[in-house]
Structure formats: C-alpha cells, structure tokens
C-alpha cells in the first residue's frame, strides 16, 4: 500500500510539472506573438562532444516581426547572418564570402533562430518537462516529437516574470551543443529596417543556395 501511495504521489508531481510547463509554453508563445521587436547582446558556446573543446562567440542580435533577424558575431571573428524579407545571407568578412538561402530554409528546420525569435512551436513540436529553477530562470527540457540530426534535445531558460527566453541549448545527434545566452534584452526600441538588408560588398564570392531543397 505504501509503495502504491508513493507511486501516486510521484505521478501527481509529474502531472503537475507537465501542466506548469505547458502553461509556461503558452505564455512564451503569447509573449513572442505580441513582441514587435527586440535587441540583445549574446554569448554563444559551441561544444564538441568528441574533442571536449568549446568555442566561445559573442555579438549582437536584432529581431523584428514578422521574421526578420540580424545576428552579428563580433568575436572571435566577424560573421553576419541576415534573415530578410525574401532571402537569408550569411557573410564571412574575413574570407570575403557570402552564402545566400531562402528564408524557409532557415525557419522550416529546428534552428537556434527559431527559438530566439519565438517561431518554434513548443507545445506542437516538443514534449516539455519542467526542470525547476536555475539562476532565477525556469528551465524546461524539450524532447522533439520528430527529432532531426541537428537537434535531438533542447533546453530553454525562461524569465517567469516576462516569459522571455534568457538562454537556449540545442544538442545534436552527435552530442554537440549550441548554447546561446541573451544579455540586456530590450524591446522598447524599434530597429532600423536597413539592419535586415544585405548587399555583398565588392569582391565578395557569393554562393547561391536558394535553388537547393
């Protein structure tokens, strides 16, 4: 009888945690649907499971509805990712190289940009588990209902007061991690539309991937 009571208690806690996680997922979705724009500094850590190495990056990110993103890596090397109205550009200043993609090539897969811009549908795409509080943020574990090689597991850290993401960690099939922490996020300044436009500088080698599936 005692074991049965303990099992019931554990089940009750799990169900309560799931309900709370789903409620927070709804709040996140609602918050990002209403957020017209934001900008923040970011710190990124790319970890390699095989070697144990960690590459650290930092820079700035801007977002504007409906799906405009400017991701500007400043250290250790300059790299620019611009998600515009009709195309996506990835520009490597040091190599004088630019890659061009269709917008749906970015948003149709489970990428970091989809999380940070609130375009990932948490309740539809993931099984959500409440992991408690970490550093003042609520931590959620996301198990994709349809895993992809680029993401088999994810964690998000959410400010419970604002329902805005503070940190995201994506783990791929090989156990490599991509973690991004947002710092000083503000949503009271409307970014200039020109931030989401890109023209390759003269002398840039351009690789057009817009015709690829």
Tab-separated table of C-alpha atoms in Angstrom:
chain	number	residue	atom	x	y	z
A	1	UNK	CA	0.000	0.000	0.000
A	2	UNK	CA	2.841	2.363	0.918
A	3	UNK	CA	4.560	1.784	-2.470
A	4	UNK	CA	1.291	2.458	-4.228
A	5	UNK	CA	0.816	5.730	-2.329
A	6	UNK	CA	4.380	6.797	-3.184
A	7	UNK	CA	3.769	5.976	-6.856
A	8	UNK	CA	0.577	8.035	-6.860
A	9	UNK	CA	2.415	10.932	-5.231
A	10	UNK	CA	5.202	10.800	-7.836
A	11	UNK	CA	2.662	10.635	-10.674
A	12	UNK	CA	0.833	13.644	-9.226
A	13	UNK	CA	4.074	15.631	-9.127
A	14	UNK	CA	4.903	14.697	-12.719
A	15	UNK	CA	1.443	15.705	-13.941
A	16	UNK	CA	1.637	18.982	-12.028
A	17	UNK	CA	5.068	19.675	-13.532
A	18	UNK	CA	3.792	18.938	-17.041
A	19	UNK	CA	0.800	21.228	-16.569
A	20	UNK	CA	3.054	24.021	-15.321
A	21	UNK	CA	5.469	23.528	-18.236
A	22	UNK	CA	2.617	23.629	-20.765
A	23	UNK	CA	1.219	26.753	-19.134
A	24	UNK	CA	4.618	28.454	-19.405
A	25	UNK	CA	4.908	27.338	-23.042
A	26	UNK	CA	1.580	29.067	-23.746
A	27	UNK	CA	2.848	32.218	-22.028
A	28	UNK	CA	6.066	32.177	-24.100
A	29	UNK	CA	4.123	31.788	-27.346
A	30	UNK	CA	1.772	34.623	-26.407
A	31	UNK	CA	4.624	36.908	-25.354
A	32	UNK	CA	6.562	36.479	-28.594
A	33	UNK	CA	3.430	36.830	-30.722
A	34	UNK	CA	2.883	40.247	-29.132
A	35	UNK	CA	6.543	41.336	-29.219
A	36	UNK	CA	7.170	43.519	-32.260
A	37	UNK	CA	10.946	43.634	-31.920
A	38	UNK	CA	13.895	43.193	-29.597
A	39	UNK	CA	17.647	43.536	-29.470
A	40	UNK	CA	20.219	41.985	-27.155
A	41	UNK	CA	23.849	41.075	-26.743
A	42	UNK	CA	24.583	37.366	-26.914
A	43	UNK	CA	27.188	34.920	-25.737
A	44	UNK	CA	27.426	31.619	-27.617
A	45	UNK	CA	29.203	28.396	-26.699
A	46	UNK	CA	29.685	25.669	-29.305
A	47	UNK	CA	30.824	22.453	-27.624
A	48	UNK	CA	32.298	19.449	-29.440
A	49	UNK	CA	31.376	16.153	-27.768
A	50	UNK	CA	34.225	14.186	-29.382
A	51	UNK	CA	37.091	16.542	-28.523
A	52	UNK	CA	35.606	18.255	-25.483
A	53	UNK	CA	36.533	21.639	-26.959
A	54	UNK	CA	34.341	24.712	-26.532
A	55	UNK	CA	34.299	27.635	-28.968
A	56	UNK	CA	33.034	30.903	-27.493
A	57	UNK	CA	31.447	33.657	-29.551
A	58	UNK	CA	29.806	36.971	-28.748
A	59	UNK	CA	27.928	39.714	-30.538
A	60	UNK	CA	24.525	41.296	-31.004
A	61	UNK	CA	21.136	40.130	-32.250
A	62	UNK	CA	18.143	42.094	-33.523
A	63	UNK	CA	14.646	40.764	-34.239
A	64	UNK	CA	11.641	42.384	-35.886
A	65	UNK	CA	8.242	40.910	-36.728
A	66	UNK	CA	7.269	39.007	-38.722
A	67	UNK	CA	10.548	37.070	-39.182
A	68	UNK	CA	13.426	39.487	-39.613
A	69	UNK	CA	16.691	38.697	-37.831
A	70	UNK	CA	20.168	40.206	-37.770
A	71	UNK	CA	22.742	38.025	-35.974
A	72	UNK	CA	26.084	39.808	-35.802
A	73	UNK	CA	29.019	37.832	-34.378
A	74	UNK	CA	31.804	40.207	-33.365
A	75	UNK	CA	34.270	37.898	-31.581
A	76	UNK	CA	36.421	35.910	-32.194
A	77	UNK	CA	35.804	36.599	-35.904
A	78	UNK	CA	33.230	38.761	-37.641
A	79	UNK	CA	30.291	36.889	-39.141
A	80	UNK	CA	26.900	38.241	-40.180
A	81	UNK	CA	23.608	36.409	-40.589
A	82	UNK	CA	20.722	38.443	-42.010
A	83	UNK	CA	17.251	36.918	-42.324
A	84	UNK	CA	15.457	39.361	-44.602
A	85	UNK	CA	12.113	39.572	-46.327
A	86	UNK	CA	12.983	37.341	-49.267
A	87	UNK	CA	16.405	35.840	-48.568
A	88	UNK	CA	18.900	34.836	-45.899
A	89	UNK	CA	22.523	35.952	-46.104
A	90	UNK	CA	25.463	34.508	-44.161
A	91	UNK	CA	28.527	36.731	-44.645
A	92	UNK	CA	32.082	35.928	-43.536
A	93	UNK	CA	34.010	39.187	-43.637
A	94	UNK	CA	37.493	37.695	-43.217
A	95	UNK	CA	37.008	35.218	-46.070
A	96	UNK	CA	35.105	37.704	-48.263
A	97	UNK	CA	32.449	35.051	-48.796
A	98	UNK	CA	28.631	35.218	-48.646
A	99	UNK	CA	26.090	32.380	-48.698
A	100	UNK	CA	22.523	33.030	-49.857
A	101	UNK	CA	19.495	30.935	-48.806
A	102	UNK	CA	15.702	31.076	-48.973
A	103	UNK	CA	14.002	32.161	-45.738
A	104	UNK	CA	12.110	28.893	-45.409
A	105	UNK	CA	15.406	27.003	-45.429
A	106	UNK	CA	16.072	28.598	-42.039
A	107	UNK	CA	12.628	28.534	-40.444
A	108	UNK	CA	11.452	25.123	-41.672
A	109	UNK	CA	14.039	23.320	-39.536
A	110	UNK	CA	14.588	23.446	-35.779
A	111	UNK	CA	17.302	26.086	-35.668
A	112	UNK	CA	18.514	28.381	-32.914
A	113	UNK	CA	16.981	31.352	-34.737
A	114	UNK	CA	13.521	29.802	-34.496
A	115	UNK	CA	13.863	29.551	-30.728
A	116	UNK	CA	15.249	33.033	-30.139
A	117	UNK	CA	12.623	34.665	-32.357
A	118	UNK	CA	9.746	32.714	-30.797
A	119	UNK	CA	8.940	30.869	-34.024
A	120	UNK	CA	9.422	27.393	-32.563
A	121	UNK	CA	6.024	25.934	-31.636
A	122	UNK	CA	6.835	24.454	-28.246
A	123	UNK	CA	3.637	22.541	-27.487
A	124	UNK	CA	3.143	21.169	-31.000
A	125	UNK	CA	6.750	20.204	-31.729
A	126	UNK	CA	8.013	19.075	-28.314
A	127	UNK	CA	7.311	17.102	-25.189
A	128	UNK	CA	8.023	19.604	-22.414
A	129	UNK	CA	9.444	18.776	-18.982
A	130	UNK	CA	9.833	21.254	-16.133
A	131	UNK	CA	13.405	21.170	-14.786
A	132	UNK	CA	12.862	23.631	-11.936
A	133	UNK	CA	14.659	26.932	-11.363
A	134	UNK	CA	18.215	27.703	-12.464
A	135	UNK	CA	19.784	31.095	-11.814
A	136	UNK	CA	16.405	32.733	-11.321
A	137	UNK	CA	15.091	31.365	-14.630
A	138	UNK	CA	12.692	28.489	-15.197
A	139	UNK	CA	14.420	25.649	-17.032
A	140	UNK	CA	12.466	23.472	-19.480
A	141	UNK	CA	13.660	20.304	-21.203
A	142	UNK	CA	12.336	19.869	-24.745
A	143	UNK	CA	12.149	16.470	-26.408
A	144	UNK	CA	11.272	16.847	-30.118
A	145	UNK	CA	8.366	14.716	-31.294
A	146	UNK	CA	10.185	14.418	-34.627
A	147	UNK	CA	13.944	14.558	-33.912
A	148	UNK	CA	16.333	15.857	-36.566
A	149	UNK	CA	20.085	15.191	-36.828
A	150	UNK	CA	20.709	18.834	-35.931
A	151	UNK	CA	18.554	18.596	-32.801
A	152	UNK	CA	17.626	15.599	-30.661
A	153	UNK	CA	17.267	17.532	-27.409
A	154	UNK	CA	16.952	21.139	-26.255
A	155	UNK	CA	16.770	23.163	-23.075
A	156	UNK	CA	15.385	26.661	-22.649
A	157	UNK	CA	15.675	29.001	-19.694
A	158	UNK	CA	12.769	31.421	-19.335
A	159	UNK	CA	12.209	34.519	-17.218
A	160	UNK	CA	8.998	33.579	-15.332
A	161	UNK	CA	8.027	37.261	-14.985
A	162	UNK	CA	8.310	38.226	-18.658
A	163	UNK	CA	8.038	34.811	-20.401
A	164	UNK	CA	11.085	35.777	-22.495
A	165	UNK	CA	13.899	33.327	-23.223
A	166	UNK	CA	17.167	34.034	-21.452
A	167	UNK	CA	19.142	31.047	-22.693
A	168	UNK	CA	18.789	28.196	-25.207
A	169	UNK	CA	20.804	24.984	-25.536
A	170	UNK	CA	20.410	22.706	-28.565
A	171	UNK	CA	22.054	19.262	-28.664
A	172	UNK	CA	22.546	17.432	-31.966
A	173	UNK	CA	22.700	13.711	-32.810
A	174	UNK	CA	26.428	13.548	-32.003
A	175	UNK	CA	26.041	15.235	-28.615
A	176	UNK	CA	27.455	18.566	-29.744
A	177	UNK	CA	25.949	21.593	-28.017
A	178	UNK	CA	24.972	25.050	-29.232
A	179	UNK	CA	24.179	27.339	-26.305
A	180	UNK	CA	23.177	30.986	-26.607
A	181	UNK	CA	22.637	33.349	-23.690
A	182	UNK	CA	20.879	36.674	-24.259
A	183	UNK	CA	22.081	39.677	-22.245
A	184	UNK	CA	20.427	43.064	-21.762
A	185	UNK	CA	17.406	42.279	-23.933
A	186	UNK	CA	15.254	45.320	-24.703
A	187	UNK	CA	12.043	45.518	-26.697
A	188	UNK	CA	11.338	49.261	-26.480
A	189	UNK	CA	13.482	50.301	-29.456
A	190	UNK	CA	12.265	49.636	-32.990
A	191	UNK	CA	15.278	48.609	-35.124
A	192	UNK	CA	16.010	50.307	-38.432
A	193	UNK	CA	14.664	48.300	-41.388
A	194	UNK	CA	18.070	48.605	-43.098
A	195	UNK	CA	19.533	46.258	-40.460
A	196	UNK	CA	17.682	43.411	-42.178
A	197	UNK	CA	19.014	44.158	-45.652
A	198	UNK	CA	22.296	42.955	-47.095
A	199	UNK	CA	24.237	43.614	-50.280
A	200	UNK	CA	27.511	41.715	-50.732
A	201	UNK	CA	30.471	44.128	-50.762
A	202	UNK	CA	32.526	44.370	-53.945
A	203	UNK	CA	34.935	41.471	-54.297
A	204	UNK	CA	32.772	39.076	-52.270
A	205	UNK	CA	32.464	35.485	-53.509
A	206	UNK	CA	28.746	34.596	-53.446
A	207	UNK	CA	27.378	31.060	-53.237
A	208	UNK	CA	23.682	30.961	-54.087
A	209	UNK	CA	21.860	28.088	-52.328
A	210	UNK	CA	18.329	29.324	-52.989
A	211	UNK	CA	17.682	26.599	-55.577
A	212	UNK	CA	18.653	23.793	-53.199
A	213	UNK	CA	15.929	21.883	-51.359
